[in-house]
Coordinates of C-alpha atoms in Angstrom, one line a residue:
M201 CA -0.1 -0.3 -0.1
T202 CA 1.3 3.5 -1.0
S203 CA 2.4 5.3 1.8
L204 CA 1.4 9.0 2.2
P205 CA 4.6 10.5 2.0
A206 CA 5.1 9.0 -1.2
T207 CA 1.5 10.3 -2.3
R208 CA 1.7 13.3 -1.2
S209 CA 5.3 13.1 -3.2
A210 CA 3.6 12.2 -6.3
I211 CA 0.9 14.9 -6.1
S212 CA 3.7 17.9 -5.6
R213 CA 5.6 16.3 -8.3
V214 CA 2.2 16.9 -10.9
L215 CA 1.3 20.0 -10.0
N216 CA 4.9 20.9 -9.9
Q217 CA 6.2 19.9 -12.9
P218 CA 6.6 23.2 -14.8
L219 CA 8.4 24.3 -12.2
R220 CA 11.1 21.5 -10.5
E221 CA 14.0 23.3 -12.5
N222 CA 13.6 25.4 -9.9
E223 CA 12.2 24.9 -6.9
H224 CA 12.6 28.1 -5.6
A225 CA 10.7 29.0 -7.4
R226 CA 7.0 30.8 -7.2
V227 CA 4.2 29.4 -8.1
T228 CA 3.6 30.9 -11.6
H229 CA -0.3 31.5 -13.3
N230 CA 0.3 29.5 -16.3
S231 CA 1.9 26.3 -14.4
R232 CA -0.4 23.8 -13.2
A233 CA 0.3 24.6 -9.6
G234 CA -1.0 28.2 -10.4
V235 CA -4.0 26.9 -11.5
L236 CA -4.8 25.0 -8.3
W237 CA -4.0 28.3 -6.4
T238 CA -6.1 30.5 -9.0
I239 CA -9.0 28.8 -7.6
V240 CA -7.7 28.4 -4.0
I241 CA -7.7 32.4 -4.3
A242 CA -11.1 32.4 -5.6
L243 CA -12.7 30.8 -2.8
D244 CA -10.3 32.8 -0.6
L245 CA -11.6 35.6 -1.5
F246 CA -15.6 34.0 -1.9
W247 CA -15.2 33.1 1.9
M248 CA -13.6 36.1 3.2
S249 CA -16.4 38.4 2.1
N250 CA -18.5 37.0 4.7
P251 CA -21.5 35.2 2.5
L252 CA -23.9 35.3 5.3
V253 CA -26.6 33.8 3.0
F254 CA -24.5 30.4 3.1
A255 CA -22.4 30.1 6.2
T256 CA -21.8 32.2 9.6
F257 CA -18.0 33.6 9.2
D258 CA -16.1 31.2 11.5
V259 CA -17.2 28.6 9.2
S260 CA -16.2 30.7 6.3
L261 CA -12.8 31.6 8.0
R262 CA -12.3 28.0 8.7
N263 CA -12.5 26.8 5.2
A264 CA -10.6 29.0 4.0
C265 CA -7.9 28.3 6.2
A266 CA -8.2 24.6 5.2
V267 CA -7.9 25.1 1.7
T268 CA -4.7 27.6 1.6
L269 CA -3.4 24.7 4.0
L270 CA -3.6 22.1 1.6
A271 CA -2.3 23.9 -1.3
V272 CA 0.8 25.2 0.7
V273 CA 1.3 21.4 1.6
L274 CA 0.7 20.6 -2.4
T275 CA 2.5 23.0 -3.6
P276 CA 5.6 23.6 -1.0
R277 CA 8.4 26.3 -1.4
R278 CA 11.8 27.0 0.1
H279 CA 11.1 31.2 0.9
S280 CA 12.7 32.9 3.4
L281 CA 9.4 34.3 4.9
A282 CA 9.8 38.3 5.5
L283 CA 6.4 39.0 7.6
P284 CA 5.1 42.9 6.6
W285 CA 6.2 44.8 10.3
A286 CA 3.1 47.1 10.2
V287 CA 1.3 43.8 9.9
V288 CA 3.0 42.3 13.3
A289 CA 2.6 45.7 14.8
V290 CA -1.6 46.1 14.2
L291 CA -2.1 42.8 15.4
A292 CA 0.3 43.5 18.4
Y293 CA -1.2 47.0 19.6
G294 CA -4.5 44.9 18.9
L295 CA -3.9 42.4 21.8
L296 CA -2.0 44.3 23.9
S297 CA -5.8 46.1 24.1
A298 CA -7.1 43.5 25.6
F299 CA -5.3 44.6 29.1
W300 CA -7.2 47.9 29.5
S301 CA -10.5 46.6 27.1
T302 CA -13.7 46.5 28.5
W303 CA -13.9 43.0 27.6
S304 CA -10.2 41.1 27.5
T305 CA -12.3 37.8 26.1
L306 CA -13.6 39.7 23.2
T307 CA -10.5 41.6 22.5
V308 CA -8.1 38.4 22.0
Q309 CA -11.0 36.5 20.0
F310 CA -11.7 39.3 17.9
D311 CA -8.0 39.9 17.1
L312 CA -6.8 36.1 16.9
I313 CA -9.9 36.3 14.1
Y314 CA -7.2 38.8 12.0
V315 CA -4.1 36.4 12.8
A316 CA -5.7 33.8 11.3
I317 CA -6.9 36.1 8.1
A318 CA -3.0 38.1 8.0
V319 CA -1.7 34.1 7.7
V320 CA -3.4 33.6 5.2
G321 CA -2.8 36.7 3.0
I322 CA 0.9 36.0 4.0
A323 CA 0.8 32.4 2.9
I324 CA -0.8 33.3 -0.6
A325 CA 2.1 36.5 -1.2
A326 CA 5.0 34.6 -0.1
T327 CA 4.0 31.4 -3.0
V328 CA 2.6 32.8 -6.1
D329 CA 3.4 35.6 -8.4
I330 CA 1.4 38.9 -9.1
R331 CA -0.4 37.0 -11.9
T332 CA -1.8 34.1 -10.3
I333 CA -3.0 36.7 -7.2
A334 CA -4.9 38.6 -10.1
Q335 CA -6.0 35.6 -12.1
G336 CA -7.8 33.9 -8.8
M337 CA -9.7 37.6 -7.7
L338 CA -10.9 37.6 -11.5
L339 CA -12.3 34.1 -10.7
G340 CA -13.4 34.8 -6.8
G341 CA -15.4 37.8 -8.7
V342 CA -16.8 35.8 -11.1
I343 CA -17.9 33.0 -8.4
Y344 CA -19.1 36.1 -6.4
V345 CA -21.8 37.1 -8.9
A346 CA -22.6 33.6 -10.0
A347 CA -23.4 32.7 -6.1
S348 CA -25.1 36.2 -5.3
G349 CA -27.5 35.3 -8.6
Y350 CA -28.0 32.5 -7.2
A351 CA -29.2 32.9 -3.7
F352 CA -31.3 35.6 -5.2
W353 CA -33.1 32.9 -7.5
A354 CA -33.2 30.4 -5.1
D355 CA -34.9 33.1 -2.6
L356 CA -32.3 32.5 0.0
Y357 CA -33.3 34.3 3.2
G358 CA -31.0 38.0 3.2
A359 CA -29.8 37.3 -0.8
A360 CA -32.7 40.2 -1.7
T361 CA -33.5 43.4 -0.1
P362 CA -37.0 45.1 -0.9
A363 CA -36.6 48.4 -2.1
S364 CA -40.2 49.7 -0.9
L365 CA -43.7 48.3 -0.4
N366 CA -44.7 49.3 -4.4
E367 CA -41.2 47.9 -6.2
P368 CA -39.9 44.4 -6.5
P369 CA -36.8 42.7 -3.9
F370 CA -33.2 43.8 -6.1
V371 CA -30.4 41.9 -5.3
A372 CA -28.6 42.1 -1.7
G373 CA -26.0 39.3 -2.5
V374 CA -24.2 36.8 -0.4
G375 CA -23.6 39.2 2.1
T376 CA -27.3 40.6 2.6
N377 CA -26.2 43.6 1.2
R378 CA -25.3 45.5 -1.7
N379 CA -22.6 47.8 -0.3
V380 CA -20.9 44.1 0.7
M381 CA -21.5 43.1 -3.4
A382 CA -20.5 46.3 -4.5
Y383 CA -17.0 46.7 -2.5
T384 CA -16.3 43.2 -2.9
L385 CA -17.0 43.5 -6.7
V386 CA -14.4 46.7 -6.3
V387 CA -11.4 45.1 -4.6
C388 CA -12.0 42.6 -7.2
L389 CA -11.8 44.8 -10.3
A390 CA -8.8 46.5 -9.1
F391 CA -6.6 43.5 -9.5
V392 CA -7.9 42.9 -12.7
V393 CA -7.7 46.1 -14.4
G394 CA -3.6 45.6 -12.7
V395 CA -2.9 43.4 -14.8
V396 CA -3.6 42.4 -19.1
P397 CA -3.3 39.0 -20.0
R398 CA -0.8 38.7 -22.9
T399 CA -2.4 35.5 -25.0
W400 CA -5.8 36.1 -26.8
Q401 CA -7.4 33.3 -25.4
G402 CA -6.4 35.0 -22.2
R403 CA -7.3 38.2 -23.1
G404 CA -10.6 36.9 -24.2
L405 CA -11.9 35.1 -20.6
W406 CA -10.3 38.3 -18.8
A407 CA -12.6 40.4 -20.5
T408 CA -15.5 38.0 -20.1
G409 CA -14.8 38.2 -16.3
M410 CA -14.5 41.9 -16.5
G411 CA -18.2 41.6 -17.8
I412 CA -19.5 39.6 -15.5
I413 CA -18.0 41.7 -12.4
G414 CA -19.3 44.8 -14.1
L415 CA -22.8 43.1 -14.2
G416 CA -22.5 42.5 -10.6
L417 CA -21.8 46.3 -10.1
Y418 CA -24.5 47.5 -12.0
I419 CA -27.1 44.8 -10.6
A420 CA -26.1 46.3 -6.7
Q421 CA -26.5 50.0 -8.0
S422 CA -23.8 51.6 -5.1
A423 CA -23.3 54.9 -6.1
T424 CA -19.5 54.5 -4.2
G425 CA -19.4 51.0 -6.1
M426 CA -19.4 53.0 -9.3
V427 CA -17.2 55.7 -8.6
A428 CA -14.8 53.6 -7.8
A429 CA -14.9 51.4 -10.3
I430 CA -14.6 54.4 -13.0
L431 CA -11.9 55.9 -11.3
L432 CA -9.9 52.8 -10.7
C433 CA -10.1 52.1 -14.3
G434 CA -9.2 55.0 -15.2
V435 CA -6.2 54.9 -13.0
A436 CA -5.3 52.0 -14.3
A437 CA -5.1 53.1 -17.9
A438 CA -3.0 56.1 -16.9
L439 CA -0.6 53.9 -15.2
G440 CA -0.6 51.3 -17.8
W441 CA 0.0 53.6 -20.9
H442 CA 3.1 55.3 -18.6
D443 CA 4.7 51.8 -18.0
R444 CA 4.4 51.0 -21.8
S445 CA 6.1 54.4 -22.7
A446 CA 8.9 53.4 -19.7
L447 CA 9.5 50.6 -20.9
R448 CA 9.7 51.4 -24.7
N449 CA 12.3 54.6 -23.9
G450 CA 13.9 52.9 -21.2
R451 CA 14.2 55.3 -18.8
R452 CA 12.0 57.2 -16.5
S453 CA 10.3 60.3 -17.8
R454 CA 9.8 63.8 -15.5
R455 CA 7.6 65.3 -17.8
L456 CA 5.7 62.3 -18.4
S457 CA 5.1 61.3 -14.6
W458 CA 3.3 64.5 -14.7
W459 CA 1.1 64.1 -17.5
V460 CA -0.1 60.5 -16.4
A461 CA -1.9 62.5 -13.5
L462 CA -3.9 64.2 -15.8
P463 CA -6.8 61.2 -16.9
P464 CA -7.1 59.9 -12.9
I465 CA -7.9 64.0 -12.5
A466 CA -10.6 63.7 -15.3
I467 CA -11.8 60.7 -14.1
L468 CA -12.6 62.1 -10.6
T469 CA -14.1 64.8 -12.0
L470 CA -16.4 62.1 -13.8
A471 CA -17.0 60.2 -11.0
A472 CA -17.9 63.0 -8.6
F473 CA -20.5 63.9 -11.3
V474 CA -21.7 60.5 -10.8
L475 CA -21.8 60.2 -7.6
R476 CA -24.5 63.1 -7.2
T477 CA -26.1 62.2 -10.3
V478 CA -26.9 58.2 -8.6
L479 CA -27.5 59.9 -5.2
D480 CA -30.0 62.0 -6.7
E481 CA -31.9 60.0 -8.9
S482 CA -32.0 57.3 -5.8
G483 CA -33.8 59.5 -3.4
R484 CA -30.4 59.0 -1.1
D485 CA -29.1 61.8 0.7
A486 CA -26.0 63.3 -1.0
S487 CA -25.4 65.9 1.6
T488 CA -25.1 63.8 4.6
M489 CA -23.8 60.2 2.4
S490 CA -26.5 59.2 3.4
G491 CA -26.6 59.9 6.6
R492 CA -23.2 59.0 7.2
T493 CA -21.7 61.9 8.7
P494 CA -24.1 62.8 11.7
L495 CA -22.9 59.0 12.5
W496 CA -19.3 60.5 12.2
S497 CA -19.9 62.8 14.3
A498 CA -21.5 61.1 17.0
T499 CA -18.5 58.6 17.2
W500 CA -16.5 61.5 17.3
N501 CA -18.5 63.7 20.5
S502 CA -19.3 60.1 22.2
L503 CA -15.5 59.6 23.0
D504 CA -12.3 61.3 25.1
G505 CA -9.9 61.1 27.6
W506 CA -8.2 57.6 27.5
D507 CA -10.6 56.3 24.5
L508 CA -10.2 58.8 22.6
W509 CA -6.3 57.8 22.6
F510 CA -6.4 54.3 22.9
G511 CA -9.4 53.1 22.6
A512 CA -12.0 50.6 24.6
G513 CA -10.5 47.7 23.5
W514 CA -10.4 45.9 20.0
G515 CA -13.7 44.7 18.9
T516 CA -15.8 45.6 22.5
V517 CA -17.6 48.3 20.6
W518 CA -19.4 48.0 17.2
Q519 CA -21.7 44.9 16.0
H520 CA -19.9 43.6 13.5
P521 CA -21.3 40.2 11.3
W522 CA -18.2 38.6 11.9
L523 CA -17.8 39.2 15.7
A524 CA -20.6 41.6 17.3
A525 CA -19.7 43.4 20.5
G526 CA -23.3 42.8 21.9
A527 CA -24.7 45.6 23.9
N528 CA -22.0 47.7 25.6
E529 CA -22.5 51.7 26.4
I530 CA -20.3 53.4 23.5
H531 CA -22.2 52.2 21.2
D532 CA -25.0 52.9 23.3
E533 CA -24.2 56.7 23.2
I534 CA -23.0 56.7 19.8
V535 CA -26.2 55.5 18.1
Q536 CA -28.3 56.0 20.3
R537 CA -28.2 59.3 22.2
N538 CA -25.9 61.4 20.0
A539 CA -26.3 59.6 16.0
G540 CA -30.2 59.1 16.9
V541 CA -29.9 56.0 14.6
Y542 CA -28.5 52.7 14.9
Q543 CA -25.6 51.4 13.2
P544 CA -23.7 48.3 13.7
H545 CA -20.1 50.0 12.9
G546 CA -18.9 53.0 12.2
H547 CA -19.3 52.9 8.1
N548 CA -15.5 54.8 7.3
T549 CA -12.2 52.5 8.3
F550 CA -11.3 55.6 10.7
F551 CA -14.6 55.8 12.4
D552 CA -14.4 52.1 12.7
L553 CA -11.1 51.8 14.3
L554 CA -11.5 55.0 16.5
P555 CA -13.7 53.9 19.8
E556 CA -12.2 50.6 19.8
V557 CA -8.5 51.6 19.3
G558 CA -8.4 55.0 19.5
L559 CA -6.2 57.8 17.7
V560 CA -2.7 56.0 18.6
G561 CA -4.0 52.1 17.1
F562 CA -5.5 54.1 13.7
L563 CA -1.8 55.6 13.7
V564 CA -0.3 52.1 13.8
F565 CA -3.4 50.7 11.1
A566 CA -2.9 53.3 9.0
M567 CA 1.5 52.3 8.9
V568 CA 0.0 49.1 7.0
T569 CA -1.4 51.3 4.4
L570 CA 1.7 53.9 4.4
E571 CA 4.6 51.1 3.6
T572 CA 2.6 48.8 1.3
I573 CA 2.7 52.4 -0.8
R574 CA 5.8 52.6 0.0
R575 CA 6.5 49.3 -1.2
G576 CA 4.4 49.6 -4.3
M577 CA 6.2 52.9 -5.6
G578 CA 9.4 51.2 -5.2
P579 CA 9.7 50.3 -9.0
R580 CA 8.6 53.8 -9.8
R581 CA 11.6 55.6 -8.3
S582 CA 13.7 57.5 -11.0
S583 CA 16.9 55.8 -10.1
M584 CA 15.4 52.3 -11.0
L585 CA 15.4 50.7 -14.6
P586 CA 12.4 49.6 -15.9
S587 CA 11.0 46.4 -15.2
E588 CA 8.0 45.0 -17.0
K589 CA 7.3 42.8 -14.2
G590 CA 8.2 45.0 -11.3
L591 CA 5.7 47.9 -12.9
E592 CA 3.0 45.2 -13.3
A593 CA 3.2 44.9 -9.9
S594 CA 3.5 48.0 -8.8
R595 CA 0.1 48.3 -10.4
V596 CA -1.2 45.9 -8.7
V597 CA -0.4 47.4 -5.3
L598 CA -1.1 50.6 -6.0
L599 CA -4.3 49.5 -7.4
G600 CA -5.5 47.2 -4.4
V601 CA -4.7 50.0 -1.9
L602 CA -6.5 52.6 -4.1
A603 CA -9.7 50.8 -3.7
L604 CA -10.2 50.1 -0.4
L605 CA -9.1 53.8 0.4
I606 CA -11.6 54.9 -1.9
Y607 CA -14.4 53.0 -0.1
G608 CA -13.2 53.4 2.9
V609 CA -14.2 56.7 3.5
T610 CA -18.0 55.1 3.0
E611 CA -17.2 51.6 4.3
P612 CA -14.7 50.0 7.2
M613 CA -12.9 48.1 4.6
G614 CA -9.5 48.4 7.0
T615 CA -11.7 46.1 9.1
I616 CA -14.2 44.0 7.3
P617 CA -12.4 40.3 6.9
L618 CA -12.1 41.3 3.6
G619 CA -10.0 44.4 3.4
W620 CA -8.1 43.5 6.1
F621 CA -6.9 39.9 3.7
V622 CA -6.5 42.1 0.6
L623 CA -4.7 44.7 2.5
V624 CA -2.0 41.9 3.9
M625 CA -1.8 39.9 1.2
L626 CA -0.4 43.8 -0.7
A627 CA 1.5 44.3 1.9
A628 CA 3.1 40.4 2.0
V629 CA 4.2 40.5 -2.1
P630 CA 7.6 40.4 -1.3
A631 CA 10.7 43.3 -1.8
S632 CA 12.7 42.1 -4.9
P633 CA 14.4 45.3 -6.2
A634 CA 15.0 46.2 -9.7
P635 CA 18.8 46.9 -10.3
R636 CA 20.1 50.2 -10.7
T637 CA 21.3 51.8 -14.1
G638 CA 24.7 51.8 -12.6
E639 CA 25.0 48.8 -10.6
L640 CA 23.5 46.8 -14.1
A641 CA 26.4 48.7 -16.2
E642 CA 29.0 47.4 -14.0
A643 CA 27.3 44.0 -14.1
R644 CA 27.1 43.8 -17.8
D645 CA 31.0 45.0 -17.5
R646 CA 31.9 41.7 -15.6
G647 CA 30.3 40.0 -17.9
A648 CA 27.1 38.9 -16.5
A649 CA 24.7 36.5 -18.4
A650 CA 21.6 38.5 -16.8
L651 CA 20.4 40.2 -14.1
T652 CA 16.8 40.4 -15.0
D653 CA 14.6 39.4 -11.3
P654 CA 11.5 36.9 -12.8
Q655 CA 9.8 38.2 -9.4
P656 CA 7.5 41.1 -8.8
S657 CA 9.7 44.0 -7.9
I658 CA 8.0 46.0 -5.0
G659 CA 10.1 48.2 -2.8
G660 CA 13.3 46.5 -1.1
S661 CA 16.5 48.4 -0.2
G662 CA 18.4 48.7 -3.8
Q663 CA 20.4 45.6 -3.3
L664 CA 20.7 43.2 -6.0
N665 CA 19.3 39.1 -5.3
S666 CA 19.4 36.8 -6.9
P667 CA 15.8 35.1 -7.6
S668 CA 14.1 33.2 -5.1

C-alpha cells in the first residue's frame, strides 16, 4: 500500500512539473500549480467576503484556512518568510489593547480572527506570483456574482432586499447587503484592471470576467461602487500607458510622470458627477452621504480622554457581523444619544477603528497602508531601471490600495475581513528590487549574463538579489 509521504510527493511532482528545475521559484500563473492556487485564491476571496447567506463567518474562515493549508502542502516552496512589520504591529497593538479592554476575552478572540486572516494572506503572497493573485481575484469575482444570482433565484434568506412596498426586491448579494456586494467586486476589479493577459485567449477570458464583474456592480446599484470602478479603470489606464512608455524608452521621464496624473483627475471629476447624479435619482441624501456624516460626528463627540487616544479595546464597540460586540455603553451613546439612528459599524475605516483602538491604534493601522504604498512605488523610483514585472506588480499594489482607500470613506474597509485580507496580501508581496542603472552597467561590464529578476519588484533596499 502506498505510504502517505509517497502520495504527497507524487501529487507535488505533478503540480510542480513546470517548475522542477528551480524549487525556489514561485508558483506562476501558467503552471498547473498556478491553476490550483487561482482556485484557492478565488475561494479565499469568496469566504473572506463573509457570505452569510450560506454560512457564518467562523465557518467561512475555517474553510479558507483549510484550502490554503492544503495548497501550501501540495506546492511546497522554500522561501525565506519576511513578515510585514506593520501588519505585525497592528496585530500586536490589538492584542495589547486586551489589557485595558472593557471585555478582554472578546478582544483576544477578535484579534485572533485577524491573525488567521493575515496568515492566509501572507501564505498566498509568499507562494504565488502577482498574475496568479490577479487570476484568483478575477475568478473570485465571477464566483461571487454567480453565487449572488443563485441565492437571489433560490430565494435564500438575506439574498434579496425589498426596495419599497410597491417595487420588486433587488439583489443584495451573498453578504446580505448591496454595499457589501459592491465593495467586494470593486476590490476584485482593482486586481483585474492592473494585469492584462498577453495572449488572445487569456484576454477573451479576462474580458468575460470583467463583464460579469461589471454586471454585478450594476446590479448592486451602489453609488460608491460605480464611482470607485470608474476611477480605478481611469487610473489603471493611465498607469498602463505610462509604464509602456517607460519600458519603450528605457528610462523615466518627469514630464511623462506629470502627464500621467491628468487622466485620473479627469476621471475623478466625472466620478464625482456620477456620484451626485446617482444619489439624486435614487432619492438618497447626498449632503450627509446617506446619513453617514451624522454618525461620524456622533462617534467623535462620544469619545474623550483614554477612549479617544487608546480606545475601549479592539472588537468591543461595534456589532460587526463576523463577531458582534454585544450591548455596550459606548455604542449606545454613539447611535442612540448622539446619532439618533442605529448603525452596526462606523461606515468609515477611521471612525470604525477610533472607538475601539483610539487615535494611537489608527496611526499604527495606517502604517500598513503607508508601507504598502511605499513598497508599491519602489519600481517607479527614478533610480530604477524600468522592469515589466516590477511595474506590473506595482500597478496591482497601488490599485488595490486605492480601492481600499476609496471605499474606506463610506465603509470600514480596513477592518472588514475582506479588506484586511487584501491589505495584508498586498503588504506581504516580497520585496525584490530591480537593479539600479549603474549597478546593471557595472554587472554587464563584468560579463554577467542576466540580471533580470523574474519576481515582481516591490520596494526593497536597492541591493541586487538572486531569484528566489
